[in-house]
PDB file of C-alpha atoms in Angstrom:
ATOM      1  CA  UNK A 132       0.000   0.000   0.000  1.00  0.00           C
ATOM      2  CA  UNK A 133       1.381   3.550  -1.152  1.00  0.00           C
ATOM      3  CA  UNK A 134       2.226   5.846   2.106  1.00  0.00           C
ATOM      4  CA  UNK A 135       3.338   9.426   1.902  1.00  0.00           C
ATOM      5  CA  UNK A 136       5.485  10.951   4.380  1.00  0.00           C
ATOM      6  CA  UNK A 137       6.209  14.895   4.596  1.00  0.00           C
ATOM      7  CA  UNK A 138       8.585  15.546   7.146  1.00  0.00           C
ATOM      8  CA  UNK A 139       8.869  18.240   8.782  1.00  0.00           C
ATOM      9  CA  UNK A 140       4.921  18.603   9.925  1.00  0.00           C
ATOM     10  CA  UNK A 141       5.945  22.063  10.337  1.00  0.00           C
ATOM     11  CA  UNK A 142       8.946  24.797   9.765  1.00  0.00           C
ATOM     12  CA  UNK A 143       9.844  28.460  10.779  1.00  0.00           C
ATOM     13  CA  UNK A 144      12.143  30.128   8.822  1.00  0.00           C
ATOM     14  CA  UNK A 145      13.307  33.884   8.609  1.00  0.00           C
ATOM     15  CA  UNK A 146      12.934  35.623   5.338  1.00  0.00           C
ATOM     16  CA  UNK A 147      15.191  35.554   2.935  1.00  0.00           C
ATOM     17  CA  UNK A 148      16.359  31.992   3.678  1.00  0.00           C
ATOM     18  CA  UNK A 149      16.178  29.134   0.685  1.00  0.00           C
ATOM     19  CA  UNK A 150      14.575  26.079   2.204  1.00  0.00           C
ATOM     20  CA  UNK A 151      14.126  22.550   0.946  1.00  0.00           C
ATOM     21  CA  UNK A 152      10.543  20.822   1.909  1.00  0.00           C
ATOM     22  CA  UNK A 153      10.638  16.943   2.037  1.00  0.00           C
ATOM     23  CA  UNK A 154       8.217  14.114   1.175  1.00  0.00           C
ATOM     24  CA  UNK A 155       8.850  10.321   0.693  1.00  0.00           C
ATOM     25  CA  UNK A 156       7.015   7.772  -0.322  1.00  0.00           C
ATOM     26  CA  UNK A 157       6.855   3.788  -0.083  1.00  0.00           C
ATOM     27  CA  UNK A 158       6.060   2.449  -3.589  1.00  0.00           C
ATOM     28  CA  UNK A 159       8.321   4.123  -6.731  1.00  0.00           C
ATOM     29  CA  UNK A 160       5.326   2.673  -9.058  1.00  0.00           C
ATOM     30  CA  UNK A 161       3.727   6.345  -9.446  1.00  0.00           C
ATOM     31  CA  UNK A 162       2.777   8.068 -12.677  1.00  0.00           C
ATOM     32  CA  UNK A 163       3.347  11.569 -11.552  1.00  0.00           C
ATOM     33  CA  UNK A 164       3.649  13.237  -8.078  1.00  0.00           C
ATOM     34  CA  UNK A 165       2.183  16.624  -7.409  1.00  0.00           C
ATOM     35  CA  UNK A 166       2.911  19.270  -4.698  1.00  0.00           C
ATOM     36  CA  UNK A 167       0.384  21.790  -3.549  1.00  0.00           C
ATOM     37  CA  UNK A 168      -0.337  24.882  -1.373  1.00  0.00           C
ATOM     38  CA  UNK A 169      -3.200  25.523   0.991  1.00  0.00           C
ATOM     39  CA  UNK A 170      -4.039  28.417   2.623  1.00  0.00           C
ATOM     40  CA  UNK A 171      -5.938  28.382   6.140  1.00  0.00           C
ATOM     41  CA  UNK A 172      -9.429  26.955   5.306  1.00  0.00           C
ATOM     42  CA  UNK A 173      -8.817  27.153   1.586  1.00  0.00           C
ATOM     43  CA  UNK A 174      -8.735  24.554  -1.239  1.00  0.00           C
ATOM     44  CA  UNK A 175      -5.581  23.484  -2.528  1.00  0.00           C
ATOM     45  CA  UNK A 176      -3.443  25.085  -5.188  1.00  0.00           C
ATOM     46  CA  UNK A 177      -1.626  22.905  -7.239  1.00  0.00           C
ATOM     47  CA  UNK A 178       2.028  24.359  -7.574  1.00  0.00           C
ATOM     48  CA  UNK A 179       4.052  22.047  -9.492  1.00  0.00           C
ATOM     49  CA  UNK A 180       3.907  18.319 -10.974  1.00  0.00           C
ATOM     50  CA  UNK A 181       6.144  15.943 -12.371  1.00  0.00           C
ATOM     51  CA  UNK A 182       5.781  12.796 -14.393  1.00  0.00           C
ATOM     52  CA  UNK A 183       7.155   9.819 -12.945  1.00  0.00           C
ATOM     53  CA  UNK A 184       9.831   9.905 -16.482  1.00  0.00           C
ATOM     54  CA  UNK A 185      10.981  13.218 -15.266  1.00  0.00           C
ATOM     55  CA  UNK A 186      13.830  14.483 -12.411  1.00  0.00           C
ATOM     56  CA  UNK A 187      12.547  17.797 -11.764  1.00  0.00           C
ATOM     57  CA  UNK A 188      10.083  21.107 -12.797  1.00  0.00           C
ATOM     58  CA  UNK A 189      10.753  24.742 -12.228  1.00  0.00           C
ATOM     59  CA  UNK A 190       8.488  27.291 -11.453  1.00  0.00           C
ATOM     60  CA  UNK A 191       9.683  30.829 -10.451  1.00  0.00           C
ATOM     61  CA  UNK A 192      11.048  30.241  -7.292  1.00  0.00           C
ATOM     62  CA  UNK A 193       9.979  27.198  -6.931  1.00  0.00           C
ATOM     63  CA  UNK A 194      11.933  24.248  -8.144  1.00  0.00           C
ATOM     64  CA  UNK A 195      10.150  20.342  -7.203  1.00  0.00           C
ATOM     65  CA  UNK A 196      12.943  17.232  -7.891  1.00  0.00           C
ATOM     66  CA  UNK A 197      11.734  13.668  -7.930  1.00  0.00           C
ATOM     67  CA  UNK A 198      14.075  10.529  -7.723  1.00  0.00           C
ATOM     68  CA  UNK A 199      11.596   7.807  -8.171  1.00  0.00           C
ATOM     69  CA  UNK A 200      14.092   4.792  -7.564  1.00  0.00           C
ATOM     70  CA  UNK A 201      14.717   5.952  -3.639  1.00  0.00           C
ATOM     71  CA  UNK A 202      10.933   7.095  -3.603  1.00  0.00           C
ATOM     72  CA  UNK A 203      12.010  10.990  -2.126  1.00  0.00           C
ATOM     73  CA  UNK A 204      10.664  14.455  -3.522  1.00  0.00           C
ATOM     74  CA  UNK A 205      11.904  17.590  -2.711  1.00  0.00           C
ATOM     75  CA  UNK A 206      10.410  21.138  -2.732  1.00  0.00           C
ATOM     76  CA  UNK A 207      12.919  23.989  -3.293  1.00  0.00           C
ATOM     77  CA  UNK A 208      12.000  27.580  -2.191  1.00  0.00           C
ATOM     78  CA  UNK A 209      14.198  30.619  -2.891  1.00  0.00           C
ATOM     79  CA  UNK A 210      14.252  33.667  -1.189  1.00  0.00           C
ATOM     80  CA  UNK A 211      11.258  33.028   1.093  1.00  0.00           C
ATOM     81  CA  UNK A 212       9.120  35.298   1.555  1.00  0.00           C
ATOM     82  CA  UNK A 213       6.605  36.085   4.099  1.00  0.00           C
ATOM     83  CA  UNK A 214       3.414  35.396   1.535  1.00  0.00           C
ATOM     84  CA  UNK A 215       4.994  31.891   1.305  1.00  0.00           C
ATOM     85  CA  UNK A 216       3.539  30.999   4.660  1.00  0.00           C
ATOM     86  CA  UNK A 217       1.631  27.967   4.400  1.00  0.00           C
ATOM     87  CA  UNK A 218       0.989  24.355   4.185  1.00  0.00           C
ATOM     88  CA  UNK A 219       2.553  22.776   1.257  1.00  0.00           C
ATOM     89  CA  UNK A 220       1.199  18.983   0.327  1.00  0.00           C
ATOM     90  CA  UNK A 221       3.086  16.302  -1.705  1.00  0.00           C
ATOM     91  CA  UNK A 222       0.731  14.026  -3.297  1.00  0.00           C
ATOM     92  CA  UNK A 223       1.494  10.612  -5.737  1.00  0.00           C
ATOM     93  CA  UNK A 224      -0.477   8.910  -8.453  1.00  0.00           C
ATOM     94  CA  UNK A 225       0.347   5.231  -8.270  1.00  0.00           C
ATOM     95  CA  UNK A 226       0.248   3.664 -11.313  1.00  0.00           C
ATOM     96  CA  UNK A 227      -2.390   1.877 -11.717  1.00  0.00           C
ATOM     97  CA  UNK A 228      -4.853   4.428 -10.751  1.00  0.00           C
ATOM     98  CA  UNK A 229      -6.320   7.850 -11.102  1.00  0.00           C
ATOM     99  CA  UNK A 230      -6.227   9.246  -8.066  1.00  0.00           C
ATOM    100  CA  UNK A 231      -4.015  10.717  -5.427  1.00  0.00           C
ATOM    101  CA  UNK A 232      -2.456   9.568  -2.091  1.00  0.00           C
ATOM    102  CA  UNK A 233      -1.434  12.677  -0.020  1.00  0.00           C
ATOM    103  CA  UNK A 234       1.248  13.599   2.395  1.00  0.00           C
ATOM    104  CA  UNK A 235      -0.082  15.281   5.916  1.00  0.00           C
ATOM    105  CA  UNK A 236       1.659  18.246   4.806  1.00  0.00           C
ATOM    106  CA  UNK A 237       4.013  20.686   6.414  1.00  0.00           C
ATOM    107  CA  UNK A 238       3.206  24.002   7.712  1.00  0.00           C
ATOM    108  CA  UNK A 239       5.293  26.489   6.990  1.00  0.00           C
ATOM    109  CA  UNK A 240       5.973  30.019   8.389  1.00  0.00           C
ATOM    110  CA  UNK A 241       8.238  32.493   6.915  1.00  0.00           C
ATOM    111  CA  UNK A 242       8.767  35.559   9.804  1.00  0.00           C
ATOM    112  CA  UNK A 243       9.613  39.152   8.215  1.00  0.00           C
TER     113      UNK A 243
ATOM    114  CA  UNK B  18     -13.209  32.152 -16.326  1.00  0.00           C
ATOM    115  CA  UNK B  19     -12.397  28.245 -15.752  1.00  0.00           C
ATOM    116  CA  UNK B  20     -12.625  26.880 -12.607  1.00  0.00           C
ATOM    117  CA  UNK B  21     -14.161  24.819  -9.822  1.00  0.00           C
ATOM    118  CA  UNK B  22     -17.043  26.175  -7.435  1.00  0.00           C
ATOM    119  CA  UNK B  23     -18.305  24.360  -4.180  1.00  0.00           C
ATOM    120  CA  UNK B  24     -21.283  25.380  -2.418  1.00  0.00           C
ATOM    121  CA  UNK B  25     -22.346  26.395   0.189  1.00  0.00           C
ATOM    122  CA  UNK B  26     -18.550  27.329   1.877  1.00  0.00           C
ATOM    123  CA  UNK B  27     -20.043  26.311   5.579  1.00  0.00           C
ATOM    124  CA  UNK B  28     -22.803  23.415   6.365  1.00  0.00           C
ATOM    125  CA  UNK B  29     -24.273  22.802   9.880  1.00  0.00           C
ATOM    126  CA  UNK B  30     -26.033  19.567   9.718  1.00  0.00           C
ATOM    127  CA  UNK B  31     -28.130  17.858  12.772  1.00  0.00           C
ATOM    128  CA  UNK B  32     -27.921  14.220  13.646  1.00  0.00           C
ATOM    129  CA  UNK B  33     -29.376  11.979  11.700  1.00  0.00           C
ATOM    130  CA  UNK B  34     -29.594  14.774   8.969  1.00  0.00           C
ATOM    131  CA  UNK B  35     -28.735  13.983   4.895  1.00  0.00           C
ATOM    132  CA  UNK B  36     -26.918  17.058   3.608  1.00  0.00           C
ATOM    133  CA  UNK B  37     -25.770  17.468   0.140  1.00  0.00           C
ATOM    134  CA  UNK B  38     -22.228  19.468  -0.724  1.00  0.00           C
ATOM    135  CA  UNK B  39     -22.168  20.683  -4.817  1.00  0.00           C
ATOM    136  CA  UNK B  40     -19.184  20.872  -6.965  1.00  0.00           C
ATOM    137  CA  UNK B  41     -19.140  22.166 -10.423  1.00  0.00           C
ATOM    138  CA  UNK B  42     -16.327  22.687 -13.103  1.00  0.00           C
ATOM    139  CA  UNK B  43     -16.193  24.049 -16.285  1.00  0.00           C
ATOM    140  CA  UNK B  44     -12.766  22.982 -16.895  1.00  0.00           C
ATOM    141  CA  UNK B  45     -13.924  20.596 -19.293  1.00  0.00           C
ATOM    142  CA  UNK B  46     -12.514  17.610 -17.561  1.00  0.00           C
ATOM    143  CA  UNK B  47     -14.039  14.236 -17.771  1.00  0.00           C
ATOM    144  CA  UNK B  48     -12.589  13.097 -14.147  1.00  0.00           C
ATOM    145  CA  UNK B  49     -13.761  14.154 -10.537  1.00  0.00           C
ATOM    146  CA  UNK B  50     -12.807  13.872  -6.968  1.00  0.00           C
ATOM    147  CA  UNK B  51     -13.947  13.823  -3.658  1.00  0.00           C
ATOM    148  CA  UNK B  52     -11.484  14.631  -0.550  1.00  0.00           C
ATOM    149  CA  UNK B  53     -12.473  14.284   3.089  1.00  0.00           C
ATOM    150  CA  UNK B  54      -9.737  16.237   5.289  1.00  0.00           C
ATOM    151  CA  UNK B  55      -9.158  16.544   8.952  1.00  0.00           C
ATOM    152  CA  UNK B  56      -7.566  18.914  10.768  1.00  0.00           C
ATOM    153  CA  UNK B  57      -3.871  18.366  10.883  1.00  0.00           C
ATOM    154  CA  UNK B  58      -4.231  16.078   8.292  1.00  0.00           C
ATOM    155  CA  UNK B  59      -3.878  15.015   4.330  1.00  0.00           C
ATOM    156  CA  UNK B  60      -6.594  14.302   2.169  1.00  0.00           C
ATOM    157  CA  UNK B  61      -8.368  11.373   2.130  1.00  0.00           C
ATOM    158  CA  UNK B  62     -10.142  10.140  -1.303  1.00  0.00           C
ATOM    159  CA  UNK B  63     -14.148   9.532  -0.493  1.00  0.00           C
ATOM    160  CA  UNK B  64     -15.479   9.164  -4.436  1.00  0.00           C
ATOM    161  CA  UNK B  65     -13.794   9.242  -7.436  1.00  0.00           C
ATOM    162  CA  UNK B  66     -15.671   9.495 -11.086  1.00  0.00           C
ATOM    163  CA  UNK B  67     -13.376   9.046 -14.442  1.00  0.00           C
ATOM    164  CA  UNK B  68     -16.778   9.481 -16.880  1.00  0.00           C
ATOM    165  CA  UNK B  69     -20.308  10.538 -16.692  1.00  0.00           C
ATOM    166  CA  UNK B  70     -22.365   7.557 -15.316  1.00  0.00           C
ATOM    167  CA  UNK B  71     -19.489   6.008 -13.530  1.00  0.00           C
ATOM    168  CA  UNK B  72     -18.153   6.294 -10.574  1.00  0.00           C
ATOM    169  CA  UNK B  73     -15.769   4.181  -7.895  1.00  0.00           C
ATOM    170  CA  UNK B  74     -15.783   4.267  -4.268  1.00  0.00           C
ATOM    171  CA  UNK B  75     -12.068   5.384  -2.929  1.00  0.00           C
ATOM    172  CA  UNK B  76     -10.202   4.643   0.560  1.00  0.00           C
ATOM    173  CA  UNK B  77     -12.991   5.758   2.672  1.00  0.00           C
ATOM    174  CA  UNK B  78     -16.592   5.939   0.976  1.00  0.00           C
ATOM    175  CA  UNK B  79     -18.820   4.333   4.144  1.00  0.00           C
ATOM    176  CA  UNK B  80     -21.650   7.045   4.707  1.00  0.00           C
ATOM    177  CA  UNK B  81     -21.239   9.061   1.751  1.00  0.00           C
ATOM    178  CA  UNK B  82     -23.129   8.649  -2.155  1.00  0.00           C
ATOM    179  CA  UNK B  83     -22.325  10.425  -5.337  1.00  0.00           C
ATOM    180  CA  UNK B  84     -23.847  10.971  -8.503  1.00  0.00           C
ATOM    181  CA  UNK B  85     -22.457  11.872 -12.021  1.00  0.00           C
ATOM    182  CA  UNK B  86     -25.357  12.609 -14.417  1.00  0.00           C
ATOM    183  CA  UNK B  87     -23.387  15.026 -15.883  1.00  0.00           C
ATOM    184  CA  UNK B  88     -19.770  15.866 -16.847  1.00  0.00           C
ATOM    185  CA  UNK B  89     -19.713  19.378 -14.967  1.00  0.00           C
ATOM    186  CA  UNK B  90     -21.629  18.002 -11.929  1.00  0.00           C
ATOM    187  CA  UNK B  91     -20.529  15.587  -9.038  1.00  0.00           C
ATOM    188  CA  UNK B  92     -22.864  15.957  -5.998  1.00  0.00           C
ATOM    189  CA  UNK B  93     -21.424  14.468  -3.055  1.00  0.00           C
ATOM    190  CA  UNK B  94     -24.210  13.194  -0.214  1.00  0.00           C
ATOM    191  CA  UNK B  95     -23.527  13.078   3.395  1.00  0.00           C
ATOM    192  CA  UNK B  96     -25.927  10.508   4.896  1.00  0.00           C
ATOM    193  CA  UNK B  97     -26.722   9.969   8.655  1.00  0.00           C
ATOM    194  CA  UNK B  98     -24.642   6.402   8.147  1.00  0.00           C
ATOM    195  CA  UNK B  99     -21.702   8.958   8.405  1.00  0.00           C
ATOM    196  CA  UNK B 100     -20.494   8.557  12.096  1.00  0.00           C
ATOM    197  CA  UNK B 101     -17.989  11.486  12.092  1.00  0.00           C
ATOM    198  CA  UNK B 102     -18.944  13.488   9.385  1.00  0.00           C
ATOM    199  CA  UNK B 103     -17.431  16.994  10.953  1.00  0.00           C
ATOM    200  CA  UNK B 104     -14.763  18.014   8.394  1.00  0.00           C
ATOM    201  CA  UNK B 105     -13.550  19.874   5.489  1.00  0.00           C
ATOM    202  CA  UNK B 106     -14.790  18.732   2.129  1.00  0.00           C
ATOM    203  CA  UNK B 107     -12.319  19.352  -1.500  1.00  0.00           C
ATOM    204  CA  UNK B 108     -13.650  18.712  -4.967  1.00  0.00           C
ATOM    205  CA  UNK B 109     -10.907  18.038  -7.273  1.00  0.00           C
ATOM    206  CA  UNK B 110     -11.481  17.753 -11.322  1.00  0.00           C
ATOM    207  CA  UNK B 111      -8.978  16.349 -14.043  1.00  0.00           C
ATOM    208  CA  UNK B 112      -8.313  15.480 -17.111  1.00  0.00           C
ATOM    209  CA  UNK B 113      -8.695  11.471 -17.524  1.00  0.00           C
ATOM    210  CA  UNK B 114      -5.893   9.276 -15.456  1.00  0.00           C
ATOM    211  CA  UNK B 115      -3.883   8.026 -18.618  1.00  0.00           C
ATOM    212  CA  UNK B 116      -3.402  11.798 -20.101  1.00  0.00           C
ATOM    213  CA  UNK B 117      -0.471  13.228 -19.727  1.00  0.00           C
ATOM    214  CA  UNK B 118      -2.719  16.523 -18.927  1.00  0.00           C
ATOM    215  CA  UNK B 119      -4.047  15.028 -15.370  1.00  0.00           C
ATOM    216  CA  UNK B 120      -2.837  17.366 -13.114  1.00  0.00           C
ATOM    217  CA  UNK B 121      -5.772  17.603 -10.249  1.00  0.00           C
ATOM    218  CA  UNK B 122      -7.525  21.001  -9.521  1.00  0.00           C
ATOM    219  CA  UNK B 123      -9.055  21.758  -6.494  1.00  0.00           C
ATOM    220  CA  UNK B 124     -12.282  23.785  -5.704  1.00  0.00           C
ATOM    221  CA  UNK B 125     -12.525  26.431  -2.278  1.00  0.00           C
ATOM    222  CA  UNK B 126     -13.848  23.609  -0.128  1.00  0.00           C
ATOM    223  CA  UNK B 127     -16.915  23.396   2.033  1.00  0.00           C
ATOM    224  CA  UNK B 128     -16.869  23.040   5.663  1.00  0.00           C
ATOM    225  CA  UNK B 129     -19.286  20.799   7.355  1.00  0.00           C
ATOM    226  CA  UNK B 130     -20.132  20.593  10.989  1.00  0.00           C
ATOM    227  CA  UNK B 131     -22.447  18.499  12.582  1.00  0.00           C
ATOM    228  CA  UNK B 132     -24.449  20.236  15.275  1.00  0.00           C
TER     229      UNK B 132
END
């Protein structure tokens, strides 16, 4: 059974600082893995994904890497900024399905 | 614009109550989802629906129904069966599983509390 782990549940960072979110999972069978943001008592926002055939997506200053063979993703923020506060989700499409297994998330808090 | 709408945003339901959560897209995507989250939590997958008129129960469908009459609509129902139904509800829409266009989009969410 796929599990998702995001570790850690939460992190406090000044601004300015480049941080690296985690998130590993148990089963490297996965078509794609997906990392969102949500805002307090929002939906989700999907931020960047990545096919299972590819290593890693850029977006702004946000760069996602996925190594599929040791079952780890990584979420890269630059410059953080105080906006950036918020939970971030990891989420995986096995295989052989359509829909998604989710990480608990981390919470994140960027101070000014 | 595109996009995915849930209504109402807040739902106060009394025991033994059946209460009915909408979610609409005009994304033009043949797949929906339902998420159940807790607080502190990831989601959980209640329903999932890959075409109009079908539809497949996901990791934790006891107490809830859905419906898929059409491609924009998936109406999820809460029924009384639900023991804890007191959470935060997503809709998520996408394009179908084998494209290589199936990133998942959420809606705002509705939050349900039973009173």
């Amino acid at each position: 059974k796929q599990e998702v782990t995001q570790i850690p549940a939460a992190l406090s960072v000044p601004e300015g600082e480049n941080l690296v979110l985690n998130c590993s999972f148990t089963d490297s069978a996965i078509y794609n893995l997906q990392w969102f943001r949500q805002d307090p008592g929002k939906g989700l926002t999907s931020l960047l994904l990545i096919q299972s055939s590819q290593r890693e997506q850029t977006s702004g200053r946000l760069n996602a890497s996925l190594d599929k063979s040791s079952g780890r993703s990584t979420l890269y923020i630059a410059a953080s900024q105080p906006g950036d506060s918020a939970t971030y989700l990891c989420a995986v499409r096995p295989s052989n399905t359509g829909k998604l297994i989710f990480g608990q998330g981390t919470t994140l808090q960027v101070k000014p | 614009d595109g996009g995915i709408t849930q209504s109402p945003k807040y739902l106060f339901r009394k025991e033994g109550q059946n209460v009915t959560l909408s979610c609409e897209q005009n994304l033009n995507h043949d797949a929906m989802y339902w998420y159940r989250q807790d607080p502190g939590q990831g989601l959980r997958l209640i329903y999932y629906s890959q075409i109009v008129n079908d539809f497949q129960k996901g990791d934790i469908a006891e107490g809830y129904s859905v419906s898929r009459e059409k491609k924009e609509s998936f109406p999820l129902t809460v029924t009384s069966a639900q023991k804890n139904p007191t959470a935060f509800y997503l809709c998520a829409s996408s394009f179908p599983g084998q494209s290589s266009y199936n990133e998942q989009f959420f809606g705002p969410g509705t939050r349900l509390t039973v009173l």
